[in-house]
CSV table of C-alpha atoms in Angstrom, one decimal:
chain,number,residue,atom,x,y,z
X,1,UNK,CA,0.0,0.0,0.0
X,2,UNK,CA,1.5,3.3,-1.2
X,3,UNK,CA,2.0,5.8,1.6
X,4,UNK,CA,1.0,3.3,4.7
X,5,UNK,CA,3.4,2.2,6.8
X,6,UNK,CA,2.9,-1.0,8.4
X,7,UNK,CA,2.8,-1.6,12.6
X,8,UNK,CA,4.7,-4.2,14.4
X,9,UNK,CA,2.1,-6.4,15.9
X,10,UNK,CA,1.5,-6.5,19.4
X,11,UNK,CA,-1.1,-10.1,19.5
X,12,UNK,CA,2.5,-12.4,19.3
X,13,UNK,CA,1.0,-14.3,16.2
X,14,UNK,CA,3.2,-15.6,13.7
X,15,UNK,CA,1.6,-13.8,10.9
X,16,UNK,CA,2.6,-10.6,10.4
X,17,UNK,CA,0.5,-9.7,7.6
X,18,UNK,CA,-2.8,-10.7,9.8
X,19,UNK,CA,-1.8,-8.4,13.0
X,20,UNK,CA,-0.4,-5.3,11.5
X,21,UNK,CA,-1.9,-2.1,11.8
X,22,UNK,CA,-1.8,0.5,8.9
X,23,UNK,CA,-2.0,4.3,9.5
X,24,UNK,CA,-2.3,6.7,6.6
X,25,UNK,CA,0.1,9.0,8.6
X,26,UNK,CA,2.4,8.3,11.4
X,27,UNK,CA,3.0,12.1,12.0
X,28,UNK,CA,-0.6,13.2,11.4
X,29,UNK,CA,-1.2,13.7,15.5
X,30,UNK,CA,1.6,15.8,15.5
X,31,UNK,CA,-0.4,18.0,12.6
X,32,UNK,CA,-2.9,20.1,15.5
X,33,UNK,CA,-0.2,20.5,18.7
X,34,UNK,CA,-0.3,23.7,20.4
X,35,UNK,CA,3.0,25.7,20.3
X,36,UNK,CA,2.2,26.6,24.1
X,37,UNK,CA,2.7,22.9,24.8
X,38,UNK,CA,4.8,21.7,22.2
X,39,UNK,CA,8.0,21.5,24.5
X,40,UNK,CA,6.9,18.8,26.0
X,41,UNK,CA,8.2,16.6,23.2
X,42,UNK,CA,11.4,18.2,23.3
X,43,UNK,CA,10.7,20.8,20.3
X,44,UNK,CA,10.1,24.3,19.5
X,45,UNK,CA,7.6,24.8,16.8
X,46,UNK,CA,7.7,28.6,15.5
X,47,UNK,CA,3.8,30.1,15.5
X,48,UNK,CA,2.5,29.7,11.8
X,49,UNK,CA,-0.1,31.5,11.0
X,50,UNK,CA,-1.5,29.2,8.1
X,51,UNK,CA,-2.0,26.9,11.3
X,52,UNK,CA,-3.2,29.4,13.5
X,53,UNK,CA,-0.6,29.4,15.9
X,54,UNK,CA,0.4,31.2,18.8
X,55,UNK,CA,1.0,35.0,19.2
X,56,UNK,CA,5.1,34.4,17.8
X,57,UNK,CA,6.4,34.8,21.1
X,58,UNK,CA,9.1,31.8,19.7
X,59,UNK,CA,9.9,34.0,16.6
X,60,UNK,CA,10.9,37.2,18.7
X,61,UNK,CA,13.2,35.1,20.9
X,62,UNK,CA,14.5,33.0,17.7
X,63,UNK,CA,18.2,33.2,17.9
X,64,UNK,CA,18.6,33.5,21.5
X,65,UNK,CA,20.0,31.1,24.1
X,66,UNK,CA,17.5,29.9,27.2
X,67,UNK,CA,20.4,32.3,29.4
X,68,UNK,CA,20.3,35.3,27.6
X,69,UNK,CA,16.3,35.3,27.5
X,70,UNK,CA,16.6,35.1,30.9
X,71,UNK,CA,18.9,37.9,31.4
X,72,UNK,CA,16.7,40.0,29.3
X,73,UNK,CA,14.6,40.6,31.6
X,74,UNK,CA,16.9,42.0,34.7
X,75,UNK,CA,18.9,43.9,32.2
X,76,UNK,CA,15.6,45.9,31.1
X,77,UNK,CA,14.9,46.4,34.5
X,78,UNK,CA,18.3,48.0,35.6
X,79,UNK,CA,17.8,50.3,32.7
X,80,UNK,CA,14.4,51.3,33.5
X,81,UNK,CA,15.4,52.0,37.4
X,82,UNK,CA,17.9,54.6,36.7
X,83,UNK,CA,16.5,58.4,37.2
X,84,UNK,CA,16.6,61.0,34.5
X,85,UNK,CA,18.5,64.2,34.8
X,86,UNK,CA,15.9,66.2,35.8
X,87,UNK,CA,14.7,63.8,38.7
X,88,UNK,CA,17.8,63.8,39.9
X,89,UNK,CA,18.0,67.5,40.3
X,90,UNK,CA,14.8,67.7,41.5
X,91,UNK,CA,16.0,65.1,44.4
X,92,UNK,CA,19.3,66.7,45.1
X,93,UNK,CA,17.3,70.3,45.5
X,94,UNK,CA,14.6,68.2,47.9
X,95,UNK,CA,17.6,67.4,49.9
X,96,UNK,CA,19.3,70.1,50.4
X,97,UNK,CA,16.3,71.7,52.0
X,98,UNK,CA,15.6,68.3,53.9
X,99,UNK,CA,17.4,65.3,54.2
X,100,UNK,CA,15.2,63.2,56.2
X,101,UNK,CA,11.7,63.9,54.6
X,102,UNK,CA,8.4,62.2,56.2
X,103,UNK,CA,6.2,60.2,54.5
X,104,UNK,CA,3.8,62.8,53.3
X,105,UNK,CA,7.3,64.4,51.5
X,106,UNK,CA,8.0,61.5,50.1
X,107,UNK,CA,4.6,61.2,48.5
X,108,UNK,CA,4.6,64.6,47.1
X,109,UNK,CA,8.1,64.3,46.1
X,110,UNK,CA,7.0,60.4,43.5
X,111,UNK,CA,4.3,62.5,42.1
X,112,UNK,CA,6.1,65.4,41.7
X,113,UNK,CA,9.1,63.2,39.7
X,114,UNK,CA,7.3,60.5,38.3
X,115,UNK,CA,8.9,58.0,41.0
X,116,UNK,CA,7.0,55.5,43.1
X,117,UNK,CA,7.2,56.5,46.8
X,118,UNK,CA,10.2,53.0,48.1
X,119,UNK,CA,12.3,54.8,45.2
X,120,UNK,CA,12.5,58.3,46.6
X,121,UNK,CA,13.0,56.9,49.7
X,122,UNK,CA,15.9,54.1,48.6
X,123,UNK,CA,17.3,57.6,46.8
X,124,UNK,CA,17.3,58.9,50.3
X,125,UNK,CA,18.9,56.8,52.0
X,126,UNK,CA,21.9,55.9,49.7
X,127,UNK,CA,22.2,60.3,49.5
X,128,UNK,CA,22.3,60.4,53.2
X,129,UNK,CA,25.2,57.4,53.1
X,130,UNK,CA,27.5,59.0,50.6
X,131,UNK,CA,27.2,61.9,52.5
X,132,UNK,CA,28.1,60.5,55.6
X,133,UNK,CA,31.3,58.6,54.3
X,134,UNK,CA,32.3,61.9,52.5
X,135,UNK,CA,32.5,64.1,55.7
X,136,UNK,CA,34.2,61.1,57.4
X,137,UNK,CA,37.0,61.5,54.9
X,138,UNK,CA,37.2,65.2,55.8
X,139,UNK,CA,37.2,64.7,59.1
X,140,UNK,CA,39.9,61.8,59.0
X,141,UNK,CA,42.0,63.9,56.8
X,142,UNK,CA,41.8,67.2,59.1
X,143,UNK,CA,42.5,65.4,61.9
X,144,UNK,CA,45.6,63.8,60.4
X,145,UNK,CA,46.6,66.7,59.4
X,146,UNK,CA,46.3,68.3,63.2
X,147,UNK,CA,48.3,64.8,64.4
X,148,UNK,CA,51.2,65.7,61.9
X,149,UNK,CA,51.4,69.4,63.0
X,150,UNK,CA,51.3,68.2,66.5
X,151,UNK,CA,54.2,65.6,65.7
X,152,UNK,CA,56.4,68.5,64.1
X,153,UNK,CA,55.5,71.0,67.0
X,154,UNK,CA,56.3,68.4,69.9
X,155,UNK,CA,59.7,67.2,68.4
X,156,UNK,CA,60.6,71.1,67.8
X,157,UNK,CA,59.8,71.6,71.0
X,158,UNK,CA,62.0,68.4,72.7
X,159,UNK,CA,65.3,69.9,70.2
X,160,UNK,CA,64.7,73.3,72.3
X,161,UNK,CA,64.7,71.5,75.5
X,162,UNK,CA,67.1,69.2,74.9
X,163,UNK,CA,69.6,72.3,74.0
X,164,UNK,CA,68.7,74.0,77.2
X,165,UNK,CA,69.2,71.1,79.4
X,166,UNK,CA,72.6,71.2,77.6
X,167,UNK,CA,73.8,74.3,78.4
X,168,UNK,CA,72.5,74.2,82.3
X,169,UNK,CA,74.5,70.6,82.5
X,170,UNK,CA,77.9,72.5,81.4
X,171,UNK,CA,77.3,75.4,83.3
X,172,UNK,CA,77.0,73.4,86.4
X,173,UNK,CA,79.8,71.3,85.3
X,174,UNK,CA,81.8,74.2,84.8
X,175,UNK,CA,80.9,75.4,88.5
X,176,UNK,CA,81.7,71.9,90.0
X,177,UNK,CA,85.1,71.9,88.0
X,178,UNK,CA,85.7,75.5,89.6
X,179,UNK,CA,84.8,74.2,93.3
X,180,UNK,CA,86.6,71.4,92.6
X,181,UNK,CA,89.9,73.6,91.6
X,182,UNK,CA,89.7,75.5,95.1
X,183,UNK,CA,89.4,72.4,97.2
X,184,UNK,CA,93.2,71.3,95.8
X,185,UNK,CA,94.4,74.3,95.8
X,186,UNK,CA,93.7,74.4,99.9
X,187,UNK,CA,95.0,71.2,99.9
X,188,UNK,CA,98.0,72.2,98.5
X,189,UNK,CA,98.9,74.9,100.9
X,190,UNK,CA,98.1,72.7,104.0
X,191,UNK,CA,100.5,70.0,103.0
X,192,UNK,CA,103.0,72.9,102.7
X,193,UNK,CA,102.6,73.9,105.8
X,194,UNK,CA,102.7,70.5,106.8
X,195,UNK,CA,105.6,68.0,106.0
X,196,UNK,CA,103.0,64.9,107.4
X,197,UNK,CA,100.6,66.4,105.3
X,198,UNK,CA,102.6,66.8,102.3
X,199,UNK,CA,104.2,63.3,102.4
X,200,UNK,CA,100.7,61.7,102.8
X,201,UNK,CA,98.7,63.5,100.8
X,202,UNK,CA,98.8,64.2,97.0
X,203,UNK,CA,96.2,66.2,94.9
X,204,UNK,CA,93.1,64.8,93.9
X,205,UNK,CA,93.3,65.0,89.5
X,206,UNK,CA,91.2,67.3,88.0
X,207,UNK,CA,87.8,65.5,85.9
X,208,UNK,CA,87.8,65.9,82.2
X,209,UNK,CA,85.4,68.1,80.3
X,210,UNK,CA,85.2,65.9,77.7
């Protein structure tokens, strides 16, 4: 039979010819399957419109790997989060005049803009954070820089000490060496007075300067 294509039989007899099945077409159930649910088989049919098919939502994605259509999505939404110029402006003036609005402000604000009221106040918060770390940079740096100054005026000041303690140690040495002078010269002229003394005793040396 042209264009049949005979069925293994399933009854175990050992004629073929009397248990076969014919079908005009093997493939014609395939013929009416809904692209919606045609995945279940492991295939993607493209919407036809000859066959009435779906709304093409295969066609638009043709080309296009199960991961990027997924990151399609995420993408489109970073994109569309971001404020225009003018909403930004009209932010930054908002918080320069208040940084901590209320709720009311915040609704005026999203109407005002065009923003939903959880993104003025997301906007809020992460202006109110930069802020914060930038005066903590300009505080750390001051301060370093009043550390530094300090550091420079302290060891200025120790050099000018130091110097002074300097010139009070040799003007006391120079004293002691002076006192110290006297004392053997007395000695000297009691042990020449003295022959005892003289034989006995002998001049304490003089200390070094150096």
């Amino acid at each position: 039979m042209s264009g049949e294509f005979p069925m293994i039989p399933t009854t175990g007899s050992s004629s073929a010819a009397k248990g076969a099945i014919y079908v005009s077409d093997p493939f014609a159930h395939l013929q009416n399957v809904n692209p919606s649910t045609s995945m279940a088989f492991g295939h993607v049919y493209p919407s036809n419109p000859e066959m009435g098919g779906g709304s093409g939502g295969y066609e638009q994605n043709a080309g296009l790997s199960s991961n990027d259509v997924q990151q399609t999505g995420p993408i489109e939404r970073r994109r569309s989060s971001r404020h225009s110029p003018q909403q930004i402006q009209g932010l930054e003036a908002a918080f320069k005049e208040c940084p901590y609005p209320n709720h009311e402000q915040r609704q005026k604000l999203s109407g005002d803009l065009g923003l939903t009221t959880p993104q003025v106040k997301h906007w809020f918060q992460n202006k109110r954070n930069q802020e914060k770390v930038i005066q903590e940079r300009i505080e750390n740096a001051a301060l370093k820089a009043m550390l530094d100054e300090l550091k420079r005026g302290n060891v200025t000041q120790l050099i000018k000490e130091l110097k002074s303690e300097i010139i009070n140690l040799k003007a006391e040495h120079a004293e002691s060496k002076k006192e110290y002078d006297g004392l053997n010269a007395t000695i000297a002229i009691l042990a020449g007075n003295s022959q005892t003394m003289g034989s006995g005793a002998s001049p304490i040396p003089s200390p070094s300067l150096d």
